[in-house]
PDB file of C-alpha atoms in Angstrom:
ATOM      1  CA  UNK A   1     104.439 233.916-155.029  1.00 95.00           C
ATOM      2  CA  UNK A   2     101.048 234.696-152.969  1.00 96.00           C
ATOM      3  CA  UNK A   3     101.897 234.880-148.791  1.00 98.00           C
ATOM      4  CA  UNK A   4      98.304 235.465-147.648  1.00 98.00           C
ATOM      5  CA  UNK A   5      95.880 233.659-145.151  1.00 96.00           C
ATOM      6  CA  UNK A   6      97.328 235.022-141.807  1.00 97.00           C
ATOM      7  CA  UNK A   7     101.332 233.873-142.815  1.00 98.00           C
ATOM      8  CA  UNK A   8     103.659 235.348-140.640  1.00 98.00           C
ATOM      9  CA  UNK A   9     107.881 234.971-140.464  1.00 98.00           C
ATOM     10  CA  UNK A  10     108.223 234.348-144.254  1.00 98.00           C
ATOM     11  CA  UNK A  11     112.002 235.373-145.621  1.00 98.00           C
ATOM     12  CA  UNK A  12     111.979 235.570-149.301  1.00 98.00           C
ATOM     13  CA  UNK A  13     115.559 236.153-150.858  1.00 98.00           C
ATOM     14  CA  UNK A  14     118.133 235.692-153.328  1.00 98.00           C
ATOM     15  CA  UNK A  15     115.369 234.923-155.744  1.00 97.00           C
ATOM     16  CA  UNK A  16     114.724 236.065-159.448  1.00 95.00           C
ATOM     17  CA  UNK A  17     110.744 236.590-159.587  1.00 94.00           C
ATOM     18  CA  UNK A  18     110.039 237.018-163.549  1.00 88.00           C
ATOM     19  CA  UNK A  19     109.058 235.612-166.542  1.00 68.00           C
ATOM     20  CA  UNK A  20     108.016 236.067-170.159  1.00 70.00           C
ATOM     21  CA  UNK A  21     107.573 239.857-170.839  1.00 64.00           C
ATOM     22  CA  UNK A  22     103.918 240.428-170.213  1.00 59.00           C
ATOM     23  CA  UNK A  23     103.552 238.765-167.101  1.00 69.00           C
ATOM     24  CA  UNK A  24     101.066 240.073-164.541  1.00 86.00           C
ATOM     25  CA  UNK A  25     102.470 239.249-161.335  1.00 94.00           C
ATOM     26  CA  UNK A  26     104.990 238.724-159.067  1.00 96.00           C
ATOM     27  CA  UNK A  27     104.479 238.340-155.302  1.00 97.00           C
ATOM     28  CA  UNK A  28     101.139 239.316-153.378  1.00 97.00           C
ATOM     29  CA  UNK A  29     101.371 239.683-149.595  1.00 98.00           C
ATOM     30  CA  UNK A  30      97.417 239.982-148.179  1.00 98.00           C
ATOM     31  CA  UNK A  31      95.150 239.096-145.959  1.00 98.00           C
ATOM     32  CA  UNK A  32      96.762 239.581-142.661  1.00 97.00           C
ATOM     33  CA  UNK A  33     100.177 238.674-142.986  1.00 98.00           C
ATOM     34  CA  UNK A  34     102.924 239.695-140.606  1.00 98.00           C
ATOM     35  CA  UNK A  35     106.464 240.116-140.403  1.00 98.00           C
ATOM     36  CA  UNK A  36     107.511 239.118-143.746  1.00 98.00           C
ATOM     37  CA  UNK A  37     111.393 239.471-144.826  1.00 98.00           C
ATOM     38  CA  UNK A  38     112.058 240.070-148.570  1.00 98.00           C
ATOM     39  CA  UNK A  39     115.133 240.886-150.065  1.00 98.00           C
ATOM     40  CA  UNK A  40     118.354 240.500-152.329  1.00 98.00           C
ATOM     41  CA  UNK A  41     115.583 239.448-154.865  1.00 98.00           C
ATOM     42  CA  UNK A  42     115.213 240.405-158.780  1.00 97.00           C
ATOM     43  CA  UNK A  43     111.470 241.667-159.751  1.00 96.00           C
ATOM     44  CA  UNK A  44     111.381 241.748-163.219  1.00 93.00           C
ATOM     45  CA  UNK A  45     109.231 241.829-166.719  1.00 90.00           C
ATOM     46  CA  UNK A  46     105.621 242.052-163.881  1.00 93.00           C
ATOM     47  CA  UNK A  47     102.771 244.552-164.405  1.00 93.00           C
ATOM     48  CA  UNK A  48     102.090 244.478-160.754  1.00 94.00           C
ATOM     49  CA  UNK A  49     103.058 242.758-157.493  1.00 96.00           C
ATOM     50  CA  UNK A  50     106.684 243.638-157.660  1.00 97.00           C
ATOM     51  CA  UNK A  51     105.299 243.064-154.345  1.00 98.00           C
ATOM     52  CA  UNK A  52     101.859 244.208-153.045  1.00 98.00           C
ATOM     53  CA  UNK A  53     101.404 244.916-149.819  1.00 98.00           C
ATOM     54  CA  UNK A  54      97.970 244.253-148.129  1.00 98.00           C
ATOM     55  CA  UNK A  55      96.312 243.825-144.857  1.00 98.00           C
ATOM     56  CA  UNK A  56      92.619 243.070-146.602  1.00 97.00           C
ATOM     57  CA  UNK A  57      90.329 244.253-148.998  1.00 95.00           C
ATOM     58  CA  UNK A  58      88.532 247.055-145.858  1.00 95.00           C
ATOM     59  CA  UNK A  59      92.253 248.523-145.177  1.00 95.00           C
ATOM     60  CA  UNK A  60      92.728 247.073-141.530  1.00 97.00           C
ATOM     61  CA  UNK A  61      94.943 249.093-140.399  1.00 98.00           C
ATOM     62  CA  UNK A  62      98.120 246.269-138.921  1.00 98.00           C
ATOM     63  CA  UNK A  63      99.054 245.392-135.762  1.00 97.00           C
ATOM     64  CA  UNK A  64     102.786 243.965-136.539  1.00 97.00           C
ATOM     65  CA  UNK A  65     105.010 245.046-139.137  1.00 98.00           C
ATOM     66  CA  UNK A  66     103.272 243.632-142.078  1.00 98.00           C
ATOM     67  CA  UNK A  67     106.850 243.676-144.614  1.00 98.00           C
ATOM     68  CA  UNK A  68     110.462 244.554-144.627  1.00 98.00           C
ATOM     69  CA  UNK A  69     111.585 244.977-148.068  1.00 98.00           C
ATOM     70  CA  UNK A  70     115.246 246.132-148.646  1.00 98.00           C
ATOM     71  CA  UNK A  71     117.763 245.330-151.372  1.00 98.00           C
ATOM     72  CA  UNK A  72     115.573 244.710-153.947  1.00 98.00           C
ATOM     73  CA  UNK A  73     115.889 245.161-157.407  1.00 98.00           C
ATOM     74  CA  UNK A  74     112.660 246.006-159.222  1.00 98.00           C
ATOM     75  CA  UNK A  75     112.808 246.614-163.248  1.00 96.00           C
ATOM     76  CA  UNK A  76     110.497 246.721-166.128  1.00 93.00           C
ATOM     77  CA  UNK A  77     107.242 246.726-165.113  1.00 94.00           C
ATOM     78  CA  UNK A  78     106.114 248.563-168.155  1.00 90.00           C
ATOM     79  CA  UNK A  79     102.896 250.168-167.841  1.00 92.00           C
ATOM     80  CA  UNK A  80     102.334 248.867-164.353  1.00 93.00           C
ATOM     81  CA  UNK A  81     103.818 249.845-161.070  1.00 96.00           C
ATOM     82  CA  UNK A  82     106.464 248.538-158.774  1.00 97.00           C
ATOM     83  CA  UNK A  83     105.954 248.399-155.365  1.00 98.00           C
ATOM     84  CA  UNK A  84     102.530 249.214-154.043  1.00 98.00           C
ATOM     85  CA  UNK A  85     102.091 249.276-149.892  1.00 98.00           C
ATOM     86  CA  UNK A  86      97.968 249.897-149.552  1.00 98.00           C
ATOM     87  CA  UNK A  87      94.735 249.197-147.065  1.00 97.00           C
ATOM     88  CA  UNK A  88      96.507 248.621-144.021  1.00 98.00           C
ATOM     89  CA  UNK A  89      99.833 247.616-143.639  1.00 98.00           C
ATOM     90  CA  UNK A  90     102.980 248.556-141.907  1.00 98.00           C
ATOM     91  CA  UNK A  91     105.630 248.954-144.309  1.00 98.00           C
ATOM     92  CA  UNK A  92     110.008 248.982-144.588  1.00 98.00           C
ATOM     93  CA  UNK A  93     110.955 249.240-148.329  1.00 98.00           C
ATOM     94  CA  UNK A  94     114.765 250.724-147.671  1.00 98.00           C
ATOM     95  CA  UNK A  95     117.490 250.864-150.659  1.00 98.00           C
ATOM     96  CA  UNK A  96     116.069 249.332-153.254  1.00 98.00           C
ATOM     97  CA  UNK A  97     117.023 249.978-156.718  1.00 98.00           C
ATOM     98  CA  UNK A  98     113.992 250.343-159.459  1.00 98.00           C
ATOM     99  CA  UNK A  99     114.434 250.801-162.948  1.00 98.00           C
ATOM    100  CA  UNK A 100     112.018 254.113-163.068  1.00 97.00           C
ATOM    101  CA  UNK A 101     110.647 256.845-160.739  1.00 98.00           C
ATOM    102  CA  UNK A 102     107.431 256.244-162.535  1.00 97.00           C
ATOM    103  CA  UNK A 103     104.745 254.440-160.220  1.00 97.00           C
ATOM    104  CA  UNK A 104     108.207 253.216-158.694  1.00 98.00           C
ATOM    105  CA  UNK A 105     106.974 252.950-154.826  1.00 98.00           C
ATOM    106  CA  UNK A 106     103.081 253.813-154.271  1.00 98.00           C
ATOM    107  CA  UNK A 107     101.804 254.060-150.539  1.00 98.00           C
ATOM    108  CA  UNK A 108      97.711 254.541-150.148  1.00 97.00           C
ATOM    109  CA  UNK A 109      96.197 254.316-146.754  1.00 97.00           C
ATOM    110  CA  UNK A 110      99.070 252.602-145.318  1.00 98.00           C
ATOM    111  CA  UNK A 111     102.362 253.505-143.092  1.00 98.00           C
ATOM    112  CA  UNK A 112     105.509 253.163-145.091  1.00 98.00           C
ATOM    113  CA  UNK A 113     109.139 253.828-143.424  1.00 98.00           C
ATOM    114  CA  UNK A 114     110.359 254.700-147.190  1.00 98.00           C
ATOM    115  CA  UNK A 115     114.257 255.286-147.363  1.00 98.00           C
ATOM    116  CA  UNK A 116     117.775 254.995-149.503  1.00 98.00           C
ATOM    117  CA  UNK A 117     115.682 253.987-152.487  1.00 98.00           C
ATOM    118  CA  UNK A 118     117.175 254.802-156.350  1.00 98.00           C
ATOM    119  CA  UNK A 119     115.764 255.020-159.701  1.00 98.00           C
ATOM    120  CA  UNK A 120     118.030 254.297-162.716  1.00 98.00           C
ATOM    121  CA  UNK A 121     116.173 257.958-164.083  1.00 97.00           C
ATOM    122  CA  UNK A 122     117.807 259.477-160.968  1.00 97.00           C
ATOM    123  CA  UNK A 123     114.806 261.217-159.435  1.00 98.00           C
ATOM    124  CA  UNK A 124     113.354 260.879-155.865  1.00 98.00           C
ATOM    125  CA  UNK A 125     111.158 258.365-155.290  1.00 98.00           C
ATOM    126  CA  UNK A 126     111.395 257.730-151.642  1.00 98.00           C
ATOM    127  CA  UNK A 127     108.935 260.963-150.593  1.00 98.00           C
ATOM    128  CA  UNK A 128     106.411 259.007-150.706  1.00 98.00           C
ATOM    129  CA  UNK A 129     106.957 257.495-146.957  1.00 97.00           C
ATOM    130  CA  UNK A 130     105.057 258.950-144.340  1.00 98.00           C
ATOM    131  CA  UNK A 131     106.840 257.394-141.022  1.00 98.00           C
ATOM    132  CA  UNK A 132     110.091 258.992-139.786  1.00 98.00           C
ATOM    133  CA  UNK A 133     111.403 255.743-138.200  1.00 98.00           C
ATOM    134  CA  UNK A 134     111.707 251.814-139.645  1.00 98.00           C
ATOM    135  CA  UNK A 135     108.728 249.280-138.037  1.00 98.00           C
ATOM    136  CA  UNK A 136     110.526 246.715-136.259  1.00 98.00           C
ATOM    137  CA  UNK A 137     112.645 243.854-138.285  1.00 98.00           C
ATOM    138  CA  UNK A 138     114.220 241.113-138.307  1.00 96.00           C
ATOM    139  CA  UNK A 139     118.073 241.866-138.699  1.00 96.00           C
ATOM    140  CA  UNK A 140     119.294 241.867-142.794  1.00 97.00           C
ATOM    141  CA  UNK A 141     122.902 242.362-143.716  1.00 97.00           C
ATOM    142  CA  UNK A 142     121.882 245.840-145.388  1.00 98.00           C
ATOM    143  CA  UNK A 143     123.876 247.412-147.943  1.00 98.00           C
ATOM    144  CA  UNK A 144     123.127 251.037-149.950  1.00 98.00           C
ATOM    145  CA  UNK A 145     121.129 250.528-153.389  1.00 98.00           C
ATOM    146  CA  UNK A 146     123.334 250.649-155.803  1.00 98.00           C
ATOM    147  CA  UNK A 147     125.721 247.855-153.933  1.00 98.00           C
ATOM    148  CA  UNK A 148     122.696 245.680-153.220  1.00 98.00           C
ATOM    149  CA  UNK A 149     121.799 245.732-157.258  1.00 98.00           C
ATOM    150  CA  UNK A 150     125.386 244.517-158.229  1.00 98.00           C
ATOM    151  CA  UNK A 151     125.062 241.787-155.498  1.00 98.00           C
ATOM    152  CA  UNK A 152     121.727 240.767-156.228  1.00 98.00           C
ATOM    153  CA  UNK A 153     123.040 240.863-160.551  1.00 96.00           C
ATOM    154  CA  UNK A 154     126.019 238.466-159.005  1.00 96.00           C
ATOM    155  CA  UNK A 155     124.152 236.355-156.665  1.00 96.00           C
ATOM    156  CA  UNK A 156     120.514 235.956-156.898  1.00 97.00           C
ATOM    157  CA  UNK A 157     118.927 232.667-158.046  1.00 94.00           C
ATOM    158  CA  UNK A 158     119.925 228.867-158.501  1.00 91.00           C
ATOM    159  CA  UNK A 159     123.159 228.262-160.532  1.00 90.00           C
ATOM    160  CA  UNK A 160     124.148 227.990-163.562  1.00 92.00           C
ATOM    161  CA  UNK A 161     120.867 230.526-164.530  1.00 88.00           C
ATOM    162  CA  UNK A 162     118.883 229.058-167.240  1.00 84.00           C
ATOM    163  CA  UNK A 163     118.196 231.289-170.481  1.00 82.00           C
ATOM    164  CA  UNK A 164     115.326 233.175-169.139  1.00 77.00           C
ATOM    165  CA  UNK A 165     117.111 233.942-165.709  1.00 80.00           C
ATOM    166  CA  UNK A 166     120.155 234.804-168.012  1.00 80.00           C
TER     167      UNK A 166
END
């Protein structure tokens, strides 16, 4: 999924974003988007884009809150990364449940409220956050990580799941 070219009050959720092991990518969100909801989704078997945050290729800094991402569940991205907030944007990524601490949650020249996050290897991942207070949101029935990933196991994507959803 690519949400680029100025969109602005996008709500992804409930979705399973994956596919064949080896896949590249999963959802981009660039050039100038703005208050974007995402969560109670599966990110699985990507590289990268399990999302990517981006305001542009200069790293304009934002003027909204570019994403809230909470109740995620991010796994296998291999030799990749999981989330990656860069060049610009205004960032919530809040309890979310990734399958490593390695390259789990990346923030480069962007602001990132980064909080109540887990990795399945049980070591901190949310230090990378550098703002001491969420950008504003719309609301999101929010629950800790661990509940979210059960939920989202449960819940997320159309029923019956076909064999690669499975």
């Amino acid at each position: 999924i690519d949400i680029t070219e100025g969109s602005h009050d996008v709500t992804v959720s409930w979705s399973i974003l994956a596919g064949p092991a080896g896949t590249e990518k999963n959802l981009l969100i660039k050039y100038n988007p703005s208050r974007v909801t995402v969560h109670h989704n599966i990110f699985t078997k990507a590289r990268q884009r399990n999302p990517q945050v981006r305001i542009d290729d200069a790293g304009t800094p934002a003027t909204d809150t570019t994403v809230d991402m909470r109740n995620n569940l991010v796994w296998d991205w291999g030799a990749g990364y999981g989330t990656l907030v860069w060049y610009g944007p205004q960032a919530n990524v809040v309890n979310n449940y990734y399958s490593s601490s390695d390259n789990a949650i990346k923030v480069e020249l962007a602001r990132a409220y980064v909080q109540g996050n887990l990795s399945a290897d049980h070591r901190e991942i949310n230090g990378v956050g550098n703002e001491t207070s969420p950008f504003p949101a719309s609301s999101v029935d929010t629950q800790d990580a661990c509940t979210a990933a059960r939920l989202v196991l449960e819940k997320a994507g159309v029923r019956p799941l076909d064999s690669v959803d499975q």
